[in-house]
Amino acid sequence: MGVSIVASCSLAALMAFMAASLFLSTVTVAASVPAVYVFGDSLADVGNNDYLVTVLKADFSHNGMDYPGGKATGRFSNGKNSADFIAEKLGLATSPPYLALSSSSNANYANGVSFASGGAGVSNATNTDLCITFDKQIEYYSGVYASLARSLGQAQSDNHLAKSIFAITIGSNDIIHYAKANTAAGAGDGPSQQYVDTLIQSLTGQLQSLYNLGARKVLFLGTGPVGCTPSLRELSSTKDCSALANAMAVQYNKAAEAVLSGMSAQHPDLHYALFDSSAALLRYIDQPAAYGFAEAKAACCGLGDMHAKIACTPLSAYCANRSDHVFWDFYHPTEATAQKLTDTAFDGSAPFIFPVNIRQLSAI
C-alpha cells in the first residue's frame, strides 16, 4: 500500500513537472514573439474574404463544422488552419483579419494582423479583383506600419516588429492556375521554369518591401504538392497527381529559399525559416496510414468524382471522419493535416524546415 502511494505521488509529481515545463516553454516562446503578421492565401485566411464581394469565400457550411462553435468563420477548412496553429503554439491569439480591424477608428495592430486572402498569388494577375493580392496586402501592412510608429513611437515600433514573426504562405494559386491552363497543352519544362522565375522576381521585391517595413523574422511556408490536390488529380484520367504542378512547386520552394538566404546574407539582422510544404505533405499522400490518414486522394467535402467536381457548399456531401482525410475540399487540407504540418514546422528539422524551425526562429 505504501509503495503504491509513493509511486502514485511520484507519477503525479512527474506529470505536474511536465505540465509546468510545457507551460513555461509556451510562456518563453510567447514572451519572445509579441505578435504574428500573416500574409498569403486561403491556407491562412481567417476571414478577410468575408468582407469582399467575391466568389472566393468560405463563410458558409460545411466549412467550420469542427471549429469551436461549429460555424463557418471564413476559413477554408473544417476547423482551424495553419495560422491558428502557429499562433496557438506561440501562446498567442490568432491574428485577426485586417478588414475586420480597419473599419475601427482605434484598431489595435500591436497584437498581430492577418492580411491573408483566399485566392491571392505572388502575381497580381492571379485572381485579380477576387481577393486581396499580395502586393495589396503589403500596401495595407505599410499603413499598419505607419500606425504602429505613431502609436508606439518609431523606436519601440521597430523593436516590436523585429521580435514579431511575419508568416507568409503564397504561390499555390499561381502554380495551380498555370498548371490547369498548360497541362492539356503539354507545356514543357522551359516555359514552366520561366513562369516560376517570373514569380520569384516578383517575390524578391515583395520580401524586400516587407524587410524595409520592419520584418526581421520571416516564416515562409512554401508551396505544397498542389498537383496532388483533388482538383488537379480529377483532371487526370488515371487520377494521378499533376507532375507539372508538383515540379513547379519544388522549383518555387527551392528558388524562394535562395532568395531568403541571399537576403539574410545581405541583411544580417534578417532571420528566416522556410517550411518545405511540398516534401512534408507528400509523406501523408504517399504513406497515409503511417501518419494516421485513411484517404489521401479524394476530398472530404464536395460533389462529383473524388468530391472534386464542385466545391464544398451547404449542398455538398462530406465525410464522417474529417481527421482521417488529408484534404478537406478540392484544394485545402483538413484541420488534422494543418495541425500535423504545423507541428513539423514548429519543432522539426531539415529537410522539412530550415535553417531553423519556428521555435528556434522565435527565440532569436
C-alpha positions in Angstrom: 0.0 0.0 0.0 2.8 2.4 1.0 4.8 1.7 -2.2 1.7 2.3 -4.3 1.0 5.6 -2.6 4.7 6.7 -3.2 4.6 5.6 -6.8 1.3 7.4 -7.3 2.7 10.6 -5.7 5.8 10.3 -7.8 3.8 9.9 -11.0 1.6 12.9 -10.1 4.7 15.0 -9.4 6.2 14.0 -12.7 3.1 14.9 -14.6 2.9 18.2 -12.8 6.5 18.9 -13.6 5.9 18.1 -17.3 2.9 20.3 -17.4 4.8 23.2 -15.7 7.6 22.7 -18.2 5.3 22.8 -21.1 3.6 26.0 -19.7 7.0 27.7 -19.1 8.1 26.7 -22.7 5.0 28.3 -24.2 5.4 31.4 -22.0 9.0 31.7 -23.0 8.1 31.5 -26.7 5.2 34.0 -26.3 7.5 36.4 -24.5 10.0 36.5 -27.4 7.2 36.9 -30.0 4.7 39.7 -29.3 2.7 39.3 -32.5 2.3 37.4 -35.8 1.7 39.3 -39.0 0.2 36.9 -41.6 0.3 37.3 -45.4 -0.9 34.9 -48.0 -3.8 32.9 -49.5 -6.7 30.7 -48.4 -4.4 28.4 -46.5 -4.0 31.2 -43.9 -7.2 33.3 -44.5 -9.1 33.7 -41.2 -11.9 35.8 -42.6 -10.6 38.6 -44.8 -12.6 37.4 -47.8 -15.8 37.6 -45.8 -15.5 41.4 -46.3 -15.0 41.2 -50.1 -17.5 41.0 -52.9 -16.1 37.7 -54.3 -17.0 34.1 -55.1 -13.8 33.0 -53.2 -15.5 32.7 -49.8 -15.8 30.1 -47.1 -18.4 31.8 -44.9 -20.9 29.0 -45.2 -21.3 25.4 -44.1 -19.9 22.8 -44.1 -16.8 24.9 -43.6 -16.1 25.4 -39.9 -18.1 22.4 -38.8 -15.2 21.3 -36.4 -14.2 24.9 -35.4 -15.2 25.9 -31.9 -18.9 26.8 -32.1 -19.3 24.7 -35.2 -19.9 27.6 -37.5 -18.2 28.9 -40.7 -15.6 31.6 -40.0 -14.2 32.3 -43.4 -11.6 29.7 -43.0 -11.3 27.3 -46.0 -11.3 24.3 -43.6 -13.5 22.1 -41.5 -11.8 23.7 -38.5 -8.6 25.6 -37.7 -5.9 26.3 -40.3 -2.1 26.8 -40.1 -2.4 30.5 -38.9 -4.4 29.3 -35.9 -2.0 26.5 -35.0 1.1 28.7 -35.4 -0.4 31.3 -33.0 -1.5 28.6 -30.6 2.0 27.2 -30.4 3.4 30.6 -29.8 1.0 31.2 -27.0 -0.8 33.9 -28.8 -4.4 34.5 -30.1 -4.9 34.1 -33.8 -4.1 37.4 -35.6 -7.5 38.9 -36.7 -8.4 39.7 -40.3 -7.2 43.2 -41.3 -10.5 44.1 -42.9 -12.3 43.4 -39.6 -9.9 45.8 -37.8 -9.6 48.5 -40.4 -13.2 49.6 -40.0 -12.4 50.6 -36.4 -11.1 54.1 -35.6 -9.0 52.7 -32.7 -7.8 49.4 -34.2 -5.0 47.7 -32.2 -2.4 46.4 -34.6 0.2 45.5 -32.0 -1.3 42.1 -31.3 -0.9 41.0 -34.9 -2.9 41.2 -38.1 -3.7 38.8 -40.8 -3.8 40.1 -44.4 -4.1 36.6 -46.0 -6.9 36.4 -48.6 -8.3 33.3 -50.3 -7.2 33.3 -54.0 -4.1 35.5 -53.6 -1.0 34.8 -55.5 2.5 36.2 -56.0 1.3 37.6 -59.3 -1.2 40.4 -59.4 -2.7 38.6 -62.4 -3.8 35.7 -60.2 -7.5 36.0 -59.3 -7.4 39.8 -59.9 -10.4 41.6 -58.3 -11.4 38.4 -56.4 -9.0 38.7 -53.4 -6.5 41.0 -51.7 -3.4 40.5 -53.8 -0.1 40.0 -52.1 1.0 43.5 -53.3 -2.2 44.9 -51.9 -1.6 43.1 -48.6 1.8 44.7 -48.3 0.2 48.1 -49.1 -2.3 47.5 -46.3 0.6 46.5 -44.0 2.5 49.7 -44.8 -0.4 51.6 -43.3 -0.3 49.3 -40.2 3.5 50.0 -40.0 2.8 53.8 -40.0 0.0 53.4 -37.5 2.3 51.4 -35.1 5.0 54.1 -35.4 2.5 56.8 -34.5 1.1 54.9 -31.5 4.2 53.3 -30.1 6.9 55.7 -31.4 9.3 54.7 -34.1 12.0 53.1 -31.9 9.5 51.0 -29.9 7.6 50.1 -33.0 10.7 48.9 -34.8 11.6 46.8 -31.8 8.2 45.3 -31.6 8.2 44.3 -35.3 11.7 43.0 -35.1 10.6 40.5 -32.4 7.3 39.6 -34.3 7.0 36.8 -36.8 6.0 37.5 -40.4 4.3 34.3 -41.6 3.9 34.1 -45.4 2.2 31.4 -47.4 1.9 32.3 -51.1 2.4 30.8 -54.5 0.0 27.9 -54.7 -2.7 29.7 -56.7 -0.2 30.9 -59.3 1.1 27.4 -59.9 -2.4 25.9 -59.9 -3.6 28.4 -62.5 -0.6 27.8 -64.7 -0.9 24.0 -64.4 -4.6 24.0 -65.2 -4.0 26.2 -68.3 -1.0 24.3 -69.6 -1.3 20.6 -68.6 -3.6 19.8 -71.5 -1.3 21.7 -73.9 1.7 19.7 -72.7 3.8 22.7 -71.7 7.4 21.7 -71.4 9.9 22.3 -68.6 11.3 25.5 -70.2 8.1 27.6 -70.1 7.1 26.4 -66.6 10.6 27.3 -65.3 10.3 30.7 -66.9 7.0 31.2 -65.2 8.5 30.3 -61.8 11.4 32.6 -62.5 8.9 35.4 -63.1 7.1 34.6 -59.8 10.4 34.6 -57.9 11.4 38.0 -59.4 8.1 39.5 -58.0 8.5 37.6 -54.7 12.0 39.1 -54.3 10.7 42.6 -54.4 7.8 41.8 -52.1 10.0 40.3 -49.5 12.4 43.3 -49.7 9.4 45.6 -49.2 8.5 43.7 -46.0 12.1 43.9 -44.8 12.0 47.7 -45.4 8.9 47.9 -43.3 10.4 46.2 -40.3 10.2 42.4 -40.9 13.1 40.7 -39.3 11.8 37.2 -38.5 10.3 35.6 -41.6 8.5 32.3 -41.7 8.0 31.3 -45.3 5.6 28.4 -45.7 6.5 27.0 -49.1 4.0 25.7 -51.7 2.7 22.2 -51.1 2.4 19.5 -53.8 -0.6 21.2 -55.4 -0.6 18.7 -58.2 -1.9 16.2 -55.7 -4.9 18.3 -54.7 -8.2 16.5 -55.6 -9.0 19.3 -58.1 -5.8 18.6 -60.2 -6.0 14.9 -59.7 -9.5 14.9 -61.1 -8.2 16.3 -64.4 -6.2 13.1 -65.0 -8.0 10.0 -66.4 -5.9 7.9 -64.0 -6.4 10.3 -61.1 -2.7 10.8 -60.7 -1.0 13.9 -59.3 -0.1 16.6 -61.8 3.6 16.1 -62.4 3.8 19.6 -63.9 2.3 21.3 -60.9 4.4 19.3 -58.4 7.6 20.0 -60.2 6.8 23.7 -60.3 6.2 23.7 -56.5 9.6 22.1 -55.9 11.3 24.7 -58.2 9.4 27.5 -56.5 10.3 26.4 -52.9 14.0 26.0 -53.9 14.1 29.4 -55.5 12.3 31.1 -52.6 14.9 29.6 -50.2 17.7 31.1 -52.4 16.0 34.5 -52.2 15.7 34.4 -48.4 19.3 33.1 -48.0 20.6 35.9 -50.2 18.6 38.5 -48.2 19.9 37.2 -44.9 23.5 37.4 -46.2 22.8 41.0 -47.3 20.9 41.9 -44.1 22.5 40.2 -41.0 19.5 41.2 -38.9 17.1 39.2 -41.1 16.4 35.6 -39.9 14.1 33.2 -41.6 12.7 29.7 -41.5 11.5 28.0 -44.7 9.0 25.2 -44.5 9.1 22.8 -47.5 5.4 22.1 -47.5 5.8 20.0 -50.7 8.1 17.5 -49.1 6.3 17.5 -45.8 2.8 16.9 -47.2 3.9 14.3 -49.8 4.7 12.0 -46.8 1.0 11.9 -45.9 -0.1 11.5 -49.5 2.4 8.7 -50.3 2.0 6.8 -47.0 -1.3 8.0 -45.4 -1.7 5.1 -43.0 1.8 5.8 -41.5 0.5 9.3 -40.5 -2.9 8.4 -39.3 -4.9 9.0 -42.5 -7.2 6.7 -44.4 -7.9 8.9 -47.5 -5.2 11.0 -49.3 -6.7 11.4 -52.7 -10.4 12.3 -52.5 -11.7 15.4 -50.7 -13.8 15.1 -47.6 -16.4 17.7 -48.7 -17.6 18.3 -52.2 -19.6 16.7 -55.1 -18.7 14.5 -58.0 -15.8 12.2 -58.7 -13.4 12.3 -55.7 -15.6 15.1 -54.3 -13.6 17.3 -56.6 -16.0 18.4 -59.3 -17.8 21.0 -57.2 -16.5 22.9 -54.1 -17.6 22.3 -50.6 -21.0 24.0 -50.2 -24.0 23.5 -48.0 -25.4 21.1 -50.6 -22.2 19.0 -50.7 -21.7 15.6 -49.2 -19.0 15.3 -46.5 -17.1 12.5 -44.8 -18.0 11.3 -41.4 -14.4 11.4 -40.0 -12.6 14.5 -41.1 -9.4 13.6 -39.2 -8.7 10.6 -41.5 -8.7 12.7 -44.7 -5.7 14.7 -45.9 -7.9 17.1 -47.9 -11.0 18.9 -46.7 -12.2 20.2 -50.1 -10.8 20.1 -53.7 -7.9 22.4 -52.7 -7.4 22.7 -49.0 -6.1 20.5 -46.2 -8.2 19.3 -43.3 -7.7 20.7 -39.8 -5.9 17.5 -38.9 -3.4 17.9 -41.8 -2.8 21.6 -41.0 -2.1 20.7 -37.4 0.4 17.9 -38.3 2.2 20.1 -40.7 2.4 22.9 -38.2 3.8 20.5 -35.6 6.6 19.6 -38.0 7.3 23.3 -38.9 7.4 24.3 -35.2 9.7 21.7 -33.8 11.0 19.7 -36.9 14.3 20.0 -38.8 15.7 19.7 -42.3 14.8 18.7 -44.9 11.3 19.9 -43.9 12.1 23.2 -42.0 15.4 25.0 -42.3 17.8 26.6 -41.5 15.9 26.8 -38.2 12.4 25.8 -37.1 9.7 28.1 -35.8 10.6 27.6 -32.2 14.2 28.5 -32.9 13.2 31.4 -35.0 11.0 32.8 -32.3 13.9 32.6 -29.8 16.3 34.6 -31.9 
